[in-house]
Coordinates of C-alpha atoms and ligand atoms in Angstrom, one line a residue:
M1 CA 4.7 22.2 14.1
S2 CA 6.7 20.4 11.4
N3 CA 10.4 19.8 11.0
S4 CA 10.0 18.5 7.5
P5 CA 11.8 20.5 4.8
S6 CA 8.9 19.9 2.4
A7 CA 6.2 21.3 4.8
T8 CA 5.8 24.5 3.0
A9 CA 5.9 22.9 -0.5
V10 CA 2.9 21.0 -1.9
H11 CA 3.1 17.4 -1.1
D12 CA 2.6 15.2 -4.1
V13 CA 1.6 12.0 -2.3
V14 CA -0.6 12.2 0.8
V15 CA -1.5 9.0 2.6
V16 CA -4.4 8.8 5.1
G17 CA -4.1 5.5 6.8
S18 CA -2.9 3.2 9.5
C19 CA 0.5 3.4 11.2
M20 CA 1.3 0.4 13.4
T21 CA 4.3 -1.0 15.2
D22 CA 4.8 -4.6 14.4
L23 CA 5.9 -6.9 17.2
V24 CA 7.1 -10.0 15.3
S25 CA 7.9 -13.2 17.0
F26 CA 9.3 -16.3 15.2
A27 CA 8.4 -19.6 16.8
P28 CA 8.1 -23.2 15.5
R29 CA 4.3 -23.0 15.9
L30 CA 1.5 -20.9 17.5
P31 CA 1.1 -21.4 21.2
K32 CA -2.2 -22.8 22.5
P33 CA -4.2 -20.5 24.8
G34 CA -2.1 -19.9 27.9
E35 CA 0.8 -22.0 26.7
T36 CA 4.4 -20.8 26.9
I37 CA 6.7 -21.9 24.0
H38 CA 10.2 -21.1 23.0
G39 CA 10.6 -18.6 20.2
H40 CA 13.9 -18.1 18.3
K41 CA 13.7 -14.5 17.0
F42 CA 11.9 -11.3 17.8
F43 CA 11.9 -7.9 16.2
I44 CA 10.0 -4.7 16.3
G45 CA 9.2 -3.2 12.9
F46 CA 7.3 -0.3 11.4
G47 CA 4.1 -1.4 9.7
G48 CA 0.5 -0.3 9.0
K49 CA -0.8 -0.4 5.5
G50 CA -1.1 3.4 5.1
A51 CA 2.4 4.0 6.5
N52 CA 3.9 1.3 4.4
Q53 CA 2.5 2.8 1.2
C54 CA 3.8 6.2 2.2
I55 CA 7.3 4.9 2.9
Q56 CA 7.4 3.2 -0.5
A57 CA 6.3 6.3 -2.3
A58 CA 8.8 8.5 -0.4
R59 CA 11.7 6.1 -1.1
L60 CA 11.0 6.4 -4.8
G61 CA 11.3 10.2 -4.5
A62 CA 7.8 11.4 -3.8
K63 CA 7.3 14.5 -1.6
A64 CA 5.1 12.5 0.8
A65 CA 3.0 13.4 3.8
M66 CA 1.4 11.0 6.2
V67 CA -2.0 11.7 7.9
C68 CA -2.4 9.5 11.0
K69 CA -2.4 9.5 14.8
V70 CA 0.0 7.7 17.0
G71 CA 0.1 7.3 20.7
N72 CA 2.0 9.4 23.2
D73 CA 4.5 6.7 23.8
T74 CA 7.9 5.3 22.7
F75 CA 6.4 3.5 19.7
G76 CA 4.7 6.7 18.6
E77 CA 7.9 8.8 19.0
N78 CA 9.9 6.2 17.1
Y79 CA 7.4 6.1 14.3
I80 CA 7.6 9.8 13.9
E81 CA 11.4 9.5 13.7
N82 CA 10.9 6.8 11.1
F83 CA 8.8 9.1 8.9
K84 CA 11.3 11.9 9.3
S85 CA 14.3 9.7 8.4
N86 CA 12.4 8.6 5.2
G87 CA 11.9 12.3 4.3
I88 CA 8.1 12.1 5.0
S89 CA 6.3 15.2 6.3
T90 CA 4.9 14.7 9.8
E91 CA 2.9 17.9 9.8
Y92 CA -0.3 15.9 9.9
V93 CA 0.9 13.2 12.3
A94 CA -0.8 13.8 15.6
Q95 CA -0.1 12.2 19.0
T96 CA -2.8 11.3 21.5
S97 CA -2.8 9.9 25.0
E98 CA -5.8 7.7 24.1
A99 CA -5.5 4.6 22.1
S100 CA -4.4 4.9 18.5
T101 CA -7.3 5.9 16.3
G102 CA -8.1 4.3 12.9
V103 CA -8.8 6.8 10.2
A104 CA -11.4 6.2 7.5
S105 CA -11.8 9.5 5.7
I106 CA -9.7 10.7 2.8
T107 CA -8.6 14.3 2.7
V108 CA -6.5 15.3 -0.3
N109 CA -5.3 18.3 -2.1
D110 CA -7.4 18.9 -5.3
D111 CA -4.3 18.2 -7.4
V112 CA -3.6 14.8 -5.8
K113 CA -5.4 12.1 -7.5
T114 CA -6.7 9.5 -5.2
I115 CA -6.1 5.8 -4.9
F116 CA -8.4 3.8 -2.6
N117 CA -7.2 0.6 -1.1
P118 CA -10.2 -1.1 0.7
A119 CA -8.2 -2.9 3.4
P120 CA -9.6 -4.4 5.4
A121 CA -12.6 -4.8 3.1
T122 CA -16.2 -5.0 4.2
A123 CA -19.1 -6.0 1.9
D124 CA -21.0 -2.8 2.9
L125 CA -18.4 -0.3 1.8
D126 CA -19.9 3.2 1.4
P127 CA -20.7 3.5 -2.3
D128 CA -19.0 6.9 -2.4
F129 CA -15.6 5.2 -2.2
Y130 CA -16.2 3.5 -5.5
K131 CA -17.3 6.7 -7.2
K132 CA -15.0 9.3 -5.7
T133 CA -11.6 7.7 -6.2
D134 CA -9.5 7.8 -9.3
V135 CA -8.0 4.3 -8.9
F136 CA -9.6 1.6 -6.8
C137 CA -6.8 -0.9 -6.0
C138 CA -7.5 -4.1 -4.1
N139 CA -6.1 -7.7 -3.8
E140 CA -7.9 -11.0 -4.6
T141 CA -9.5 -11.4 -1.1
E142 CA -10.7 -7.8 -1.0
A143 CA -12.2 -8.1 -4.5
E144 CA -14.1 -11.2 -3.5
I145 CA -15.5 -9.6 -0.3
L146 CA -16.6 -6.5 -2.3
T147 CA -18.1 -8.4 -5.4
G148 CA -18.9 -11.9 -4.2
V149 CA -16.8 -13.3 -7.1
E150 CA -14.2 -15.7 -5.9
V151 CA -10.9 -14.6 -7.5
S152 CA -8.5 -17.3 -8.2
N153 CA -7.4 -16.6 -11.8
V154 CA -7.2 -13.8 -14.3
E155 CA -10.6 -14.5 -15.7
D156 CA -12.3 -14.3 -12.3
A157 CA -10.5 -11.0 -11.7
G158 CA -12.0 -9.7 -14.9
K159 CA -15.5 -10.6 -13.6
A160 CA -14.8 -8.9 -10.2
G161 CA -13.3 -5.9 -12.0
S162 CA -16.5 -5.5 -14.2
I163 CA -18.6 -5.5 -11.0
L164 CA -16.4 -2.8 -9.4
L165 CA -16.7 -0.7 -12.6
E166 CA -20.5 -1.1 -12.3
K167 CA -20.4 0.1 -8.7
G168 CA -19.0 3.3 -10.0
C169 CA -15.2 2.9 -10.1
S170 CA -13.5 4.7 -13.0
A171 CA -10.4 2.5 -12.9
V172 CA -9.8 -0.8 -11.0
I173 CA -6.5 -2.6 -10.3
I174 CA -6.7 -6.1 -8.7
T175 CA -3.3 -7.4 -7.5
M176 CA -3.0 -11.1 -7.7
G177 CA 0.3 -12.0 -6.0
V178 CA 2.4 -14.2 -8.2
K179 CA -0.1 -13.8 -11.0
G180 CA 0.6 -10.1 -11.2
S181 CA -2.2 -7.6 -11.5
L182 CA -5.3 -6.8 -13.6
L183 CA -6.3 -3.4 -14.8
M184 CA -9.7 -2.3 -16.1
S185 CA -11.1 1.2 -16.6
L186 CA -14.3 2.8 -17.8
E187 CA -12.4 3.9 -20.9
N188 CA -11.0 0.4 -21.5
Q189 CA -13.1 -2.3 -20.1
T190 CA -11.1 -5.1 -21.7
P191 CA -9.2 -6.5 -18.8
C192 CA -5.4 -5.9 -19.1
H193 CA -3.4 -8.5 -17.4
I194 CA 0.1 -7.5 -16.2
P195 CA 2.2 -10.6 -15.3
T196 CA 5.1 -10.5 -12.9
R197 CA 8.6 -11.7 -13.3
K198 CA 9.3 -15.1 -11.9
V199 CA 11.4 -14.6 -8.8
K200 CA 12.2 -16.5 -5.6
A201 CA 9.8 -15.2 -3.0
V202 CA 11.4 -14.6 0.4
D203 CA 8.7 -12.7 2.2
T204 CA 5.5 -11.4 0.5
T205 CA 4.3 -9.4 3.5
G206 CA 3.4 -5.9 2.5
A207 CA 3.8 -6.5 -1.3
G208 CA 0.4 -5.0 -1.9
D209 CA 1.4 -1.8 0.0
S210 CA 4.6 -1.6 -1.9
F211 CA 2.5 -1.8 -5.1
V212 CA 0.1 1.0 -3.9
G213 CA 2.9 3.2 -2.7
A214 CA 4.7 2.9 -6.0
L215 CA 1.5 3.5 -8.0
A216 CA 1.0 6.7 -5.9
F217 CA 4.5 7.8 -6.8
Y218 CA 3.9 7.3 -10.5
M219 CA 0.6 9.1 -10.4
A220 CA 2.1 12.1 -8.7
H221 CA 5.4 12.2 -10.7
Y222 CA 4.4 11.0 -14.1
P223 CA 0.8 12.3 -14.5
C224 CA 0.8 11.7 -18.2
M225 CA 1.9 8.1 -18.0
E226 CA -0.7 5.5 -19.0
L227 CA -2.1 3.7 -16.0
E228 CA -1.1 0.4 -17.6
E229 CA 2.5 1.4 -17.6
M230 CA 2.3 2.7 -14.1
S231 CA 0.8 -0.7 -13.0
R232 CA 3.6 -2.5 -14.8
R233 CA 6.2 -0.5 -13.0
A234 CA 4.4 -0.8 -9.6
C235 CA 4.3 -4.6 -10.2
D236 CA 8.1 -4.6 -10.8
I237 CA 8.7 -2.7 -7.6
A238 CA 6.4 -4.9 -5.5
T239 CA 8.2 -7.9 -7.0
V240 CA 11.5 -6.5 -5.8
S241 CA 10.0 -6.1 -2.3
I242 CA 9.2 -9.8 -1.9
Q243 CA 12.8 -10.8 -2.5
S244 CA 13.9 -9.8 0.9
Q245 CA 12.7 -10.2 4.5
G246 CA 10.4 -7.7 6.2
T247 CA 7.8 -5.1 5.2
Q248 CA 9.3 -1.6 5.0
T249 CA 12.8 -3.0 5.3
S250 CA 12.3 -4.8 1.9
Y251 CA 11.0 -1.7 0.1
P252 CA 13.6 -0.5 -2.5
S253 CA 14.8 3.0 -2.9
R254 CA 15.1 4.7 -6.2
A255 CA 18.9 4.3 -6.2
Q256 CA 18.5 0.5 -5.8
L257 CA 16.2 0.2 -8.9
P258 CA 16.9 0.1 -12.6
Q259 CA 16.9 3.6 -14.0
E260 CA 14.4 2.6 -16.7
L261 CA 11.7 2.6 -14.0
F262 CA 12.0 6.4 -13.8
Ligands
LIG301 N1 5.2 -14.5 -5.4 C1 5.3 -13.4 -6.1 N2 6.1 -13.3 -7.3 C2 6.2 -12.2 -8.0 N3 5.6 -11.0 -7.6 C3 4.8 -11.0 -6.6 C4 4.6 -12.2 -5.7 N4 3.7 -11.9 -4.7 C5 3.4 -10.6 -4.9 N5 4.0 -10.1 -6.0 C6 3.9 -8.7 -6.5 O1 3.3 -7.9 -5.5 C7 2.0 -7.3 -6.0 C8 1.0 -7.3 -4.8 O2 0.9 -8.6 -4.3 P1 -0.4 -9.2 -3.6 O3 -0.1 -10.5 -3.0 O4 -1.5 -9.2 -4.6 O5 -0.8 -8.1 -2.5 P2 -1.2 -8.2 -0.9 O6 0.1 -7.9 -0.2 O7 -2.2 -7.1 -0.7 O8 -1.8 -9.6 -0.7 C9 1.6 -8.3 -7.1 O9 0.8 -7.6 -8.0 C10 3.0 -8.6 -7.7 O10 3.5 -7.6 -8.5
LIG302 C1 2.3 13.2 26.3 O1 2.7 12.8 27.6 C2 3.4 13.8 28.3 C3 4.0 13.2 29.6 O2 3.1 12.2 30.1 C4 2.5 15.0 28.5 O3 3.2 16.0 29.2 C5 1.9 15.5 27.2 O4 1.0 16.5 27.4 C6 1.3 14.3 26.4 N1 0.9 14.8 25.1 C7 -0.2 14.5 24.5 C8 -0.4 15.0 23.1 O5 -1.1 13.9 25.0
LIG303 C1 -5.4 -9.1 0.9 O1 -5.2 -8.1 1.8 C2 -5.8 -8.4 3.1 C3 -5.8 -7.2 3.9 O2 -6.9 -6.4 3.6 C4 -5.1 -9.6 3.7 O3 -5.7 -10.0 4.9 C5 -5.2 -10.8 2.7 O4 -4.5 -11.9 3.2 C6 -4.7 -10.4 1.3 N1 -5.0 -11.4 0.4 C7 -4.1 -12.1 -0.4 C8 -4.6 -13.1 -1.3 O5 -2.9 -11.8 -0.3

């Protein structure tokens, strides 16, 4: 069933999540309903939060597998090729003739720690997601939906983080764009703020997925590393991804990154 060389080995990062083809049009403004306007650029890209995270982890050297379903069509075929060319196992990528199906359940090998990224977030998230994941990682918007605390600075993120710990999380990371990220855990409830480098942002699309993918890579490959250090490095990698255009196209590979990150 699989053509991946790592199919018989244990995967160290397994991502259950969405896999979408992005159809991206550039135009001076959004058209009104029914209006036709001139665009100046169009491209088709690989996206979907789950797949993005998987690509970033694989590019850093993780033995990654993706669990998702694609359609029985050209986009689905191309996506499977995209996974393969990034060295990702497609053993658990199914094709269906019905519409693409969203996947909400997490199935992981016992040895694979879990990161849960509540995107898109809903206020009535099943309480098990807080309790059963090792690292709960969300952005400012998601933190606000889940906790009711509007997160616009580091102090607010600390308040939201405390509520997420009360809900049963053992570790929480809230990413805050240019403000970096905030880490809190049951062991160390004092919020730890990790700032980012000041860079020129070209395209911040998919920065959060780059962060989660990089974090998964560190959790799998450096299990003894402190979560704080993993978050610092994941922030660095996500910050590299915002300095060029696109989502997966902007995700750096190991060879393009400073060796001290490994
Ligand atoms: N403008 C920026 N400058 C520097 N780093 C950034 C910037 N935007 C995002 N990042 C990096 O990407 C990470 C995730 O970004 P964020 O915007 O919180 O995620 P999302 O894509 O989910 O909105 C941040 O923690 C940070 O490390
Ligand atoms: C995909 O489509 C082809 C041709 O239409 C068909 O033969 C095949 O059974 C379909 N596969 C799935 C998984 O639906
Ligand atoms: C957080 O992620 C969601 C997707 O769940 C996205 O819609 C939202 O714009 C992001 N928020 C920020 C502040 O980037």
